[in-house]
Short mmCIF file of C-alpha atoms in Angstrom, two decimals:
data_model
loop_
_atom_site.label_atom_id
_atom_site.label_comp_id
_atom_site.label_asym_id
_atom_site.label_seq_id
_atom_site.Cartn_x
_atom_site.Cartn_y
_atom_site.Cartn_z
CA PHE A 672 0.00 0.00 0.00
CA ASN A 673 2.84 2.34 -0.88
CA PHE A 674 0.48 4.91 -2.41
CA SER A 675 -0.96 5.51 1.07
CA SER A 676 2.30 5.43 2.99
CA LEU A 677 3.09 8.43 5.15
CA GLY A 678 5.32 10.10 2.60
CA ASN A 679 3.51 9.32 -0.65
CA LYS A 680 1.52 12.10 -2.28
CA GLY A 681 0.54 10.19 -5.40
CA TYR A 682 -2.57 8.10 -6.05
CA GLY A 683 -3.10 7.09 -2.42
CA ARG A 684 -6.32 8.07 -0.65
CA ALA A 685 -6.42 5.52 2.17
CA HIS A 686 -3.86 6.89 4.59
CA ASP A 687 -6.20 6.67 7.59
CA TRP A 688 -7.19 3.10 6.77
CA CYS A 689 -3.55 2.10 6.32
CA ARG A 690 -2.68 3.62 9.68
CA LEU A 691 -5.50 1.73 11.40
CA GLN A 692 -4.37 -1.49 9.71
CA ARG A 693 -0.81 -0.89 11.03
CA LEU A 694 0.52 -0.62 7.49
CA GLN A 695 2.40 2.61 8.20
CA LEU A 696 4.28 1.25 11.20
CA ASP A 697 7.36 0.34 9.20
CA SER A 698 10.44 -0.62 11.18
CA MET A 699 12.57 -0.42 8.04
CA GLN A 700 12.44 2.10 5.22
CA MET A 701 12.64 0.45 1.84
CA GLY A 702 12.18 1.69 -1.68
CA GLY A 703 10.69 -0.36 -4.44
CA GLY A 704 12.50 1.34 -7.30
CA HIS A 705 15.88 1.57 -8.96
CA GLY A 706 18.85 3.39 -7.52
CA PHE A 707 20.46 5.53 -10.20
CA GLY A 708 17.72 7.06 -12.35
CA ASP A 709 19.17 10.59 -12.19
CA TRP A 710 22.86 9.75 -12.43
CA TRP A 711 23.22 10.25 -16.17
CA ASP A 712 21.90 13.80 -15.94
CA ARG A 713 24.02 14.53 -12.88
CA TYR A 714 27.31 12.92 -13.82
CA HIS A 715 27.73 11.98 -17.48
CA GLU A 716 29.57 15.14 -18.46
CA LYS A 717 31.98 15.19 -15.51
CA TYR A 718 32.42 11.44 -15.02
CA PRO A 719 31.59 9.65 -18.30
CA GLU A 720 33.80 6.74 -17.23
CA ILE A 721 31.35 5.63 -14.52
CA PHE A 722 28.76 4.52 -17.07
CA ALA A 723 28.56 1.10 -18.67
CA LEU A 724 30.98 0.30 -21.46
CA GLN A 725 29.04 -0.74 -24.55
CA PRO A 726 30.28 -3.31 -27.09
CA ASP A 727 30.90 -0.48 -29.59
CA GLY A 728 33.42 1.09 -27.20
CA THR A 729 31.19 3.97 -26.09
CA ARG A 730 29.66 4.80 -22.73
CA SER A 731 26.52 6.16 -24.36
CA GLY A 732 23.96 5.64 -21.59
CA PHE A 733 22.02 3.19 -23.74
CA PRO A 734 19.07 2.56 -23.71
CA ASN A 735 18.20 6.05 -22.39
CA PRO A 736 19.35 8.49 -19.69
CA HIS A 737 16.88 7.34 -17.03
CA ASN A 738 17.85 3.68 -17.52
CA ALA A 739 21.57 4.14 -18.14
CA LYS A 740 23.63 1.38 -16.54
CA LEU A 741 26.79 1.87 -14.51
CA CYS A 742 30.27 0.42 -14.63
CA GLU A 743 29.77 -1.25 -11.27
CA SER A 744 33.43 -2.21 -10.86
CA ASN A 745 34.61 1.41 -11.17
CA PRO A 746 35.75 2.75 -7.75
CA LYS A 747 34.43 6.19 -8.72
CA VAL A 748 30.91 4.73 -8.72
CA TRP A 749 31.45 3.50 -5.17
CA GLU A 750 32.80 6.90 -4.10
CA LEU A 751 29.87 8.80 -5.61
CA TRP A 752 27.38 6.36 -4.10
CA LEU A 753 28.81 7.03 -0.63
CA GLU A 754 28.59 10.77 -1.27
CA ASN A 755 24.92 10.29 -2.13
CA VAL A 756 24.41 8.35 1.09
CA ALA A 757 25.85 11.28 3.03
CA GLU A 758 23.46 13.65 1.23
CA GLN A 759 20.50 11.42 2.03
CA LEU A 760 21.47 11.26 5.69
CA ALA A 761 21.83 15.03 5.84
CA ASN A 762 18.23 15.30 4.65
CA ASP A 763 16.92 12.44 6.80
CA PRO A 764 19.17 11.16 9.61
CA ASN A 765 16.72 8.32 10.32
CA LEU A 766 17.53 6.46 7.10
CA THR A 767 19.18 3.07 7.50
CA VAL A 768 18.74 1.43 4.06
CA PHE A 769 20.37 2.79 0.90
CA ASN A 770 19.48 1.68 -2.61
CA ALA A 771 22.12 0.39 -5.02
CA SER A 772 19.83 -1.39 -7.47
CA PRO A 773 20.70 -1.00 -11.18
CA ASN A 774 18.37 1.01 -13.36
CA ASP A 775 15.45 -0.49 -15.26
CA GLY A 776 15.49 -1.57 -18.87
CA TRP A 777 16.81 -4.77 -17.41
CA ALA A 778 18.01 -6.46 -20.60
CA SER A 779 19.72 -3.42 -22.10
CA GLY A 780 23.00 -1.57 -21.88
CA HIS A 781 24.91 -3.51 -19.22
CA CYS A 782 28.64 -3.01 -18.90
CA VAL A 783 30.99 -5.26 -20.88
CA CYS A 784 34.30 -4.01 -19.46
CA GLU A 785 36.80 -6.64 -18.29
CA ASN A 786 36.43 -5.84 -14.60
CA CYS A 787 32.63 -6.00 -14.56
CA THR A 788 32.61 -9.12 -16.71
CA ALA A 789 35.07 -10.75 -14.30
CA TRP A 790 32.42 -10.49 -11.59
CA ASP A 791 30.04 -12.64 -13.68
CA ASP A 792 30.17 -16.38 -13.14
CA PRO A 793 30.51 -18.25 -16.44
CA ASP A 794 28.22 -20.95 -15.07
CA GLY A 795 25.39 -18.46 -14.53
CA GLU A 796 22.19 -18.96 -16.48
CA PRO A 797 22.62 -17.74 -20.08
CA ARG A 798 20.42 -14.68 -20.65
CA MET A 799 19.86 -12.56 -23.76
CA PHE A 800 21.39 -9.07 -23.46
CA ASN A 801 20.69 -6.07 -25.68
CA TRP A 802 22.88 -3.19 -26.76
CA PHE A 803 22.55 -0.72 -29.62
CA LYS A 804 22.00 -2.87 -32.72
CA GLN A 805 23.42 -5.91 -30.96
CA ASN A 806 22.07 -8.89 -29.00
CA GLU A 807 24.13 -11.55 -27.31
CA PRO A 808 23.66 -14.28 -24.69
CA ARG A 809 25.77 -13.83 -21.57
CA PRO A 810 25.74 -15.20 -18.01
CA ALA A 811 23.21 -13.80 -15.56
CA LEU A 812 24.21 -10.69 -13.61
CA SER A 813 23.40 -12.07 -10.16
CA ASP A 814 27.02 -12.66 -9.12
CA ARG A 815 28.01 -9.23 -10.48
CA ASP A 816 25.27 -7.34 -8.68
CA VAL A 817 25.83 -9.14 -5.37
CA THR A 818 29.57 -8.44 -5.59
CA PHE A 819 28.79 -4.77 -6.27
CA ALA A 820 26.41 -4.62 -3.31
CA ASN A 821 28.96 -6.30 -1.06
CA LYS A 822 31.63 -3.76 -2.01
CA LEU A 823 29.29 -0.88 -1.19
CA ALA A 824 28.23 -2.57 2.04
CA GLU A 825 31.87 -2.93 3.10
CA MET A 826 32.53 0.76 2.45
CA LEU A 827 29.27 1.79 4.12
CA GLU A 828 30.16 -0.04 7.32
CA ALA A 829 33.70 1.38 7.25
CA LYS A 830 32.39 4.94 7.00
CA TYR A 831 29.52 4.49 9.47
CA PRO A 832 30.66 1.72 11.83
CA GLY A 833 28.13 0.18 14.16
CA ARG A 834 25.11 2.11 12.88
CA GLY A 835 23.42 -0.86 11.26
CA TYR A 836 23.23 0.73 7.81
CA ARG A 837 22.42 -1.63 4.96
CA VAL A 838 22.55 -1.74 1.16
CA LEU A 839 19.42 -2.58 -0.83
CA MET A 840 19.98 -4.58 -4.02
CA MET A 841 17.28 -5.84 -6.38
CA SER A 842 17.16 -9.32 -7.83
CA TYR A 843 15.47 -8.25 -11.04
CA GLY A 844 15.72 -8.88 -14.76
CA HIS A 845 19.00 -10.61 -15.51
CA SER A 846 19.90 -10.84 -11.82
CA ARG A 847 16.83 -12.92 -10.96
CA PRO A 848 18.64 -16.29 -11.01
CA VAL A 849 20.38 -17.29 -7.79
CA PRO A 850 24.09 -16.37 -7.96
CA VAL A 851 26.48 -19.23 -8.52
CA LYS A 852 29.15 -18.24 -5.98
CA ALA A 853 28.62 -14.72 -4.67
CA ARG A 854 26.71 -14.43 -1.42
CA PRO A 855 25.21 -11.22 -0.01
CA ALA A 856 27.04 -9.71 2.94
CA PRO A 857 25.21 -9.51 6.28
CA ASN A 858 24.44 -5.82 5.69
CA VAL A 859 22.97 -6.36 2.21
CA ILE A 860 19.21 -6.75 1.78
CA MET A 861 18.11 -8.45 -1.42
CA SER A 862 14.84 -7.16 -2.87
CA ILE A 863 13.49 -10.15 -4.78
CA VAL A 864 11.34 -9.07 -7.73
CA ALA A 865 9.62 -12.42 -8.07
CA ASN A 866 6.28 -11.85 -9.79
CA PHE A 867 4.28 -14.76 -8.42
CA TYR A 868 1.81 -12.53 -6.60
CA GLY A 869 -1.44 -14.37 -7.32
CA ARG A 870 0.20 -16.32 -10.16
CA THR A 871 2.34 -19.07 -8.70
CA GLY A 872 3.32 -21.02 -11.79
CA LEU A 873 4.38 -18.17 -14.03
CA VAL A 874 7.76 -18.25 -15.73
CA ASP A 875 10.39 -15.52 -15.77
CA ARG A 876 10.25 -14.33 -19.37
CA GLY A 877 14.01 -13.70 -19.37
CA SER A 878 14.87 -17.23 -18.26
CA THR A 879 16.35 -19.56 -20.86
CA ARG A 880 15.75 -22.48 -18.49
CA GLY A 881 12.07 -21.76 -18.00
CA ASP A 882 12.45 -21.03 -14.29
CA THR A 883 9.37 -19.79 -12.48
CA TYR A 884 9.48 -16.71 -10.29
CA ARG A 885 8.61 -18.85 -7.30
CA ARG A 886 11.55 -21.17 -7.93
CA GLN A 887 13.89 -18.17 -8.13
CA PHE A 888 12.49 -16.78 -4.88
CA GLU A 889 12.93 -20.10 -3.12
CA GLY A 890 16.52 -20.28 -4.34
CA TRP A 891 17.39 -16.85 -3.00
CA ALA A 892 15.71 -17.66 0.31
CA LYS A 893 18.29 -20.38 0.89
CA ILE A 894 21.33 -18.10 0.60
CA VAL A 895 20.47 -14.58 1.79
CA PRO A 896 20.92 -13.09 5.26
CA SER A 897 17.87 -10.88 4.68
CA MET A 898 15.43 -10.18 1.86
CA LEU A 899 12.28 -8.41 0.79
CA TRP A 900 9.59 -9.69 -1.56
CA ARG A 901 8.91 -7.01 -4.14
CA PRO A 902 6.56 -8.41 -6.81
CA ASN A 903 5.15 -6.58 -9.79
CA THR A 904 1.43 -7.31 -10.00
CA GLY A 905 0.81 -6.83 -13.69
CA SER A 906 -2.87 -6.70 -14.61
CA PRO A 907 -3.97 -10.13 -15.79
CA ALA A 908 -7.67 -9.47 -15.22
CA GLY A 909 -7.92 -5.73 -14.66
CA TRP A 910 -6.04 -5.19 -11.39
CA GLN A 911 -4.76 -1.84 -12.60
CA GLN A 912 -7.97 -0.89 -14.42
CA GLY A 913 -10.16 -1.19 -11.32
CA LEU A 914 -11.85 -4.48 -12.22
CA PRO A 915 -12.38 -7.33 -9.70
CA ASP A 916 -9.06 -9.02 -10.48
CA LEU A 917 -9.13 -11.18 -7.36
CA SER A 918 -6.69 -13.90 -6.32
CA ILE A 919 -7.51 -14.01 -2.63
CA GLN A 920 -6.81 -17.67 -1.94
CA GLN A 921 -3.62 -17.65 -3.98
CA THR A 922 -2.47 -14.47 -2.25
CA ILE A 923 -3.09 -16.07 1.14
CA ARG A 924 -0.82 -18.96 0.18
CA ASP A 925 1.79 -16.60 -1.26
CA LEU A 926 1.98 -14.43 1.85
CA LYS A 927 2.25 -17.39 4.18
CA ASP A 928 4.99 -18.96 2.04
CA VAL A 929 6.92 -15.70 1.87
CA ALA A 930 6.73 -15.31 5.64
CA ALA A 931 7.91 -18.89 6.12
CA ALA A 932 10.97 -18.02 4.02
CA HIS A 933 11.92 -15.42 6.69
CA CYS A 934 11.28 -12.45 4.44
CA GLU A 935 11.76 -9.15 6.32
CA GLY A 936 9.36 -7.04 4.31
CA ILE A 937 7.00 -6.80 1.37
CA TYR A 938 6.68 -4.09 -1.30
CA ILE A 939 3.95 -4.83 -3.83
CA ASP A 940 4.05 -2.81 -7.04
CA SER A 941 1.29 -1.77 -6.95
CA THR A 942 -1.96 -1.72 -4.99
CA TRP A 943 -4.18 0.80 -6.77
CA GLU A 944 -6.88 1.24 -4.12
CA HIS A 945 -9.98 0.15 -6.02
CA TRP A 946 -11.90 -0.69 -2.87
CA ALA A 947 -15.30 -1.65 -4.32
CA THR A 948 -13.85 -4.31 -6.61
CA GLN A 949 -10.77 -5.49 -4.71
CA GLY A 950 -11.57 -4.70 -1.06
CA PRO A 951 -11.58 -8.24 0.39
CA GLN A 952 -8.15 -8.90 -1.06
CA TYR A 953 -6.76 -5.68 0.40
CA TYR A 954 -8.12 -6.55 3.83
CA VAL A 955 -6.69 -10.05 3.97
CA MET A 956 -3.36 -8.75 2.67
CA ALA A 957 -3.19 -6.14 5.42
CA GLN A 958 -4.04 -8.66 8.14
CA LEU A 959 -1.60 -11.33 6.98
CA VAL A 960 1.28 -8.93 6.50
CA TRP A 961 0.89 -8.00 10.17
CA ASN A 962 0.44 -11.61 11.29
CA PRO A 963 1.13 -14.22 8.60
CA ASN A 964 0.25 -17.00 11.03
CA ALA A 965 -3.33 -15.77 11.38
CA ASP A 966 -6.24 -17.92 10.20
CA ALA A 967 -7.06 -16.42 6.80
CA GLU A 968 -10.47 -18.05 6.62
CA ALA A 969 -11.38 -16.52 9.97
CA ILE A 970 -10.17 -13.14 8.69
CA LEU A 971 -12.42 -13.35 5.65
CA THR A 972 -15.42 -14.51 7.65
CA ASP A 973 -14.91 -11.66 10.08
CA TYR A 974 -14.57 -9.19 7.20
CA TYR A 975 -17.78 -10.20 5.47
CA THR A 976 -19.81 -10.63 8.66
CA ARG A 977 -18.88 -7.36 10.31
CA ALA A 978 -18.95 -5.34 7.10
CA PHE A 979 -22.20 -6.63 5.62
CA GLY A 980 -24.21 -8.26 8.41
CA PRO A 981 -27.20 -10.19 7.00
CA ALA A 982 -25.94 -9.41 3.47
CA ALA A 983 -22.62 -11.18 4.09
CA ASP A 984 -23.45 -14.40 2.25
CA GLY A 985 -24.56 -12.65 -0.92
CA VAL A 986 -21.53 -10.35 -1.02
CA ARG A 987 -19.13 -13.19 -0.32
CA GLU A 988 -20.66 -15.36 -3.03
CA TYR A 989 -20.33 -12.44 -5.45
CA PHE A 990 -16.62 -12.01 -4.83
CA GLU A 991 -15.85 -15.72 -4.68
CA GLU A 992 -17.59 -16.51 -7.97
CA ILE A 993 -15.63 -13.78 -9.72
CA GLU A 994 -12.40 -14.96 -8.09
CA LYS A 995 -12.91 -18.50 -9.35
CA ALA A 996 -13.64 -17.28 -12.88
CA ARG A 997 -10.59 -15.01 -12.73
CA MET A 998 -8.25 -17.82 -11.68
CA ASP A 999 -9.50 -20.04 -14.51
CA PHE A 1000 -9.14 -17.17 -16.98
CA THR A 1001 -5.58 -16.25 -16.00
CA ALA A 1002 -4.50 -19.90 -16.02
CA ALA A 1003 -5.53 -20.07 -19.66
CA ASN A 1004 -4.63 -16.56 -20.83
CA GLY A 1005 -1.82 -15.19 -18.68
CA GLU A 1006 -1.54 -11.44 -19.15
CA ALA A 1007 -3.30 -11.00 -22.48
CA GLY A 1008 -4.28 -7.32 -22.21
CA VAL A 1009 -7.44 -5.28 -21.72
CA PHE A 1010 -9.14 -6.39 -24.93
CA SER A 1011 -9.16 -9.95 -23.59
CA PHE A 1012 -11.11 -8.97 -20.46
CA PRO A 1013 -14.58 -9.50 -22.00
CA LYS A 1014 -13.68 -13.19 -22.25
CA LEU A 1015 -13.65 -13.21 -18.45
CA TYR A 1016 -16.30 -10.63 -17.61
CA THR A 1017 -18.93 -12.16 -19.84
CA ASP A 1018 -22.58 -11.17 -19.84
CA ASP A 1019 -23.36 -14.41 -18.01
CA LEU A 1020 -20.81 -13.74 -15.26
CA LEU A 1021 -21.95 -10.15 -14.83
CA LYS A 1022 -25.60 -11.23 -14.65
CA ALA A 1023 -24.79 -13.88 -12.05
CA SER A 1024 -22.80 -11.29 -10.11
CA GLN A 1025 -25.78 -8.96 -10.13
CA VAL A 1026 -28.02 -11.73 -8.76
CA HIS A 1027 -25.68 -12.14 -5.78
CA LEU A 1028 -25.67 -8.42 -5.01
CA ASP A 1029 -29.43 -8.15 -5.48
CA ARG A 1030 -29.85 -10.91 -2.91
CA ALA A 1031 -27.44 -9.11 -0.58
CA ALA A 1032 -29.32 -5.83 -0.94
CA ALA A 1033 -32.64 -7.53 -0.22
CA ALA A 1034 -31.27 -9.01 3.01
CA VAL A 1035 -30.80 -5.68 4.80
CA PRO A 1036 -32.99 -2.62 5.57
CA THR A 1037 -32.66 -0.03 2.84
CA ASP A 1038 -31.65 2.73 5.25
CA SER A 1039 -29.05 0.67 7.14
CA LEU A 1040 -25.27 0.96 7.16
CA PHE A 1041 -25.11 -2.56 5.72
CA ALA A 1042 -27.21 -1.42 2.76
CA LYS A 1043 -24.80 1.45 2.11
CA ARG A 1044 -21.91 -0.99 2.07
CA VAL A 1045 -23.69 -3.30 -0.37
CA ALA A 1046 -24.32 -0.24 -2.55
CA PHE A 1047 -20.60 0.53 -2.37
CA VAL A 1048 -19.78 -2.94 -3.74
CA GLN A 1049 -22.53 -2.49 -6.34
CA ALA A 1050 -20.76 0.66 -7.51
CA GLY A 1051 -17.77 -1.50 -8.37
CA LEU A 1052 -19.86 -3.97 -10.35
CA THR A 1053 -21.60 -1.14 -12.20
CA TYR A 1054 -18.22 0.36 -13.05
CA SER A 1055 -17.06 -3.03 -14.35
CA LYS A 1056 -20.10 -3.30 -16.61
CA MET A 1057 -19.47 0.19 -17.98
CA GLN A 1058 -15.85 -0.58 -18.72
CA MET A 1059 -16.74 -3.83 -20.46
CA GLU A 1060 -18.96 -1.91 -22.84
CA ASN A 1061 -16.15 0.53 -23.55
CA ILE A 1062 -13.64 -2.25 -24.13
CA ARG A 1063 -15.91 -4.01 -26.61
CA LEU A 1064 -16.68 -0.76 -28.43
CA MET A 1065 -13.05 0.31 -28.63
CA GLU A 1066 -11.84 -3.07 -29.83
CA GLY A 1067 -14.13 -2.68 -32.83
CA TYR A 1068 -13.28 1.00 -33.21
CA TRP A 1069 -9.58 0.36 -33.70
CA LYS A 1070 -10.36 -2.18 -36.40
CA LYS A 1071 -12.75 0.19 -38.17
CA PRO A 1072 -12.95 3.76 -36.81
CA ASP A 1073 -16.51 5.06 -36.61
CA PRO A 1074 -17.43 8.57 -35.37
CA ALA A 1075 -20.66 7.25 -33.89
CA VAL A 1076 -18.74 4.71 -31.82
CA ALA A 1077 -16.27 7.39 -30.75
CA ASP A 1078 -19.13 9.59 -29.54
CA ARG A 1079 -20.68 6.69 -27.64
CA VAL A 1080 -17.40 5.90 -25.90
CA LYS A 1081 -16.86 9.53 -24.94
CA GLN A 1082 -20.36 9.60 -23.47
CA ASN A 1083 -19.56 6.40 -21.58
CA TRP A 1084 -16.39 7.91 -20.15
CA ALA A 1085 -18.30 10.97 -18.99
CA ALA A 1086 -20.79 8.67 -17.28
CA ILE A 1087 -17.97 6.62 -15.72
CA GLU A 1088 -16.35 9.76 -14.33
CA GLN A 1089 -19.67 10.87 -12.82
CA HIS A 1090 -20.28 7.40 -11.39
CA VAL A 1091 -16.85 7.25 -9.77
CA ALA A 1092 -17.25 10.75 -8.34
CA ALA A 1093 -20.60 9.79 -6.83
CA HIS A 1094 -19.05 6.85 -4.97
CA PRO A 1095 -15.85 8.07 -3.30
CA TYR A 1096 -13.24 5.38 -2.71
CA ALA A 1097 -15.13 2.77 -4.75
CA ILE A 1098 -12.78 3.18 -7.73
CA ASN A 1099 -9.63 5.29 -7.61
CA TRP A 1100 -10.18 7.70 -10.51
CA GLY A 1101 -6.56 8.86 -10.79
CA PRO A 1102 -5.14 5.58 -12.13
CA VAL A 1103 -8.12 4.80 -14.40
CA ARG A 1104 -8.56 8.11 -16.20
CA PRO A 1105 -8.64 7.50 -19.96
CA THR A 1106 -5.40 9.47 -20.38
CA THR A 1107 -3.31 7.10 -18.25
CA PRO A 1108 -1.09 4.36 -19.75
CA ARG A 1109 -3.10 1.70 -17.94
CA MET A 1110 -6.18 2.62 -19.98
CA ALA A 1111 -4.39 2.87 -23.32
CA GLY A 1112 -6.66 2.21 -26.27
CA LEU A 1113 -9.90 2.68 -24.34
CA HIS A 1114 -10.65 6.19 -25.58
CA PRO A 1115 -10.82 7.33 -29.22
CA ASP A 1116 -8.39 10.17 -28.49
CA SER A 1117 -5.79 7.85 -27.01
CA THR A 1118 -2.95 6.12 -28.82
CA PRO A 1119 -4.11 3.00 -30.67
CA PRO A 1120 -3.10 -0.18 -28.89
CA LYS A 1121 -0.06 -2.03 -30.14
CA THR A 1122 -0.74 -5.40 -31.70
CA LYS A 1123 0.98 -7.95 -29.53
CA LYS A 1124 0.78 -11.69 -29.27
CA PRO A 1125 -0.17 -12.51 -25.67
CA ARG A 1126 2.53 -14.18 -23.60
CA ALA A 1127 1.57 -15.85 -20.37
CA ASN A 1128 4.92 -15.00 -18.78
CA ASP A 1129 5.10 -11.35 -19.86
CA LEU A 1130 4.82 -9.87 -16.39
CA ASP A 1131 7.05 -6.83 -16.06
CA LEU A 1132 4.40 -4.50 -17.44
CA ASN A 1133 3.83 -2.06 -14.57
#
């Protein structure tokens, strides 16, 4: 729930709820992102040698400035990183964890100098690397990145002895495989970007061995002194778009397994705060993160009973039927994109869902608090129906543009905006506005969607 953390001023609107659920009582500050996004702009003119050597002999910052890779073996990088730590501490003396994770664009632009390459283990999993007009298989970067983190951790402890400061390093992209020989130092925290949140069997799309994210996570758990689980969620059934993309039972198993692996913390990228469609999942996540040994079934029963009273059975049946359909859909389709969603949210499923909520509404007095809560959930179902109509219309529109269809979709979007505004917190409008990347292709004024063959293991799309 990073969007509603104490310091986040982005999409989050549930700061009070997160506080009451103890989600803001962090004992360790941790970032979910990459560590050097501004370094090209800050340093490339004065210190061009700190950036990754490319096969063509340049240090060009490929693939782009924000994702430029570093020459991790260069002592100047270590020196500048420590200077940045000092600057961070001057701004916030309470910090104890400092990010050293390579920039995104995980397959592109990594350093090929002799010293960096020497940190790679030749027995590491072969992975496909990209540079400007060149592709080549090379060993995974896990040993390199751990060695880099260990060097920084050694220098950090030498400069700040006894303060318990630690280095944060991601296992992400080509550093997802377990390192062959390198082992993280005691003051290195590995942030494991293993995307099995709600999708246990999915395969790392960069793996030439077909390793699943869960297998990679389990491998790291055996060798690290401390780690975080930092999954990307993707949007296999509309998680980002505000649809009831529920994987409650799978998430329960995931959280308990992660806790059993002695994980120190969790950073999920991202929870978008669509409470009317995903509320039960949020609640069980919050409870299990605080106490992973808790009885999840008892948590859910308590949630439905206290929230909905006599309407509890109808609301629970509504969410559970959608969850089952969602799990079957994602098992068959992976992450196929928004224009595949009508295959899940069919007219039959939406009609059955409405029957459950009608039964729930009939079970409580119309002027009761329980009735208001059922209406809140109904707002999520109504939103889902409206979006399904838009998705179907826009799929046809991109094949054959029609001004009448465009007008209809624009009217629908106006109605959706009014509906969301009338039901605060039901759907988080910020992330689902038609201008956002998550809703690409769902408005006639947006960029047409790219044609792409669905891949079940294509999960780094956040």
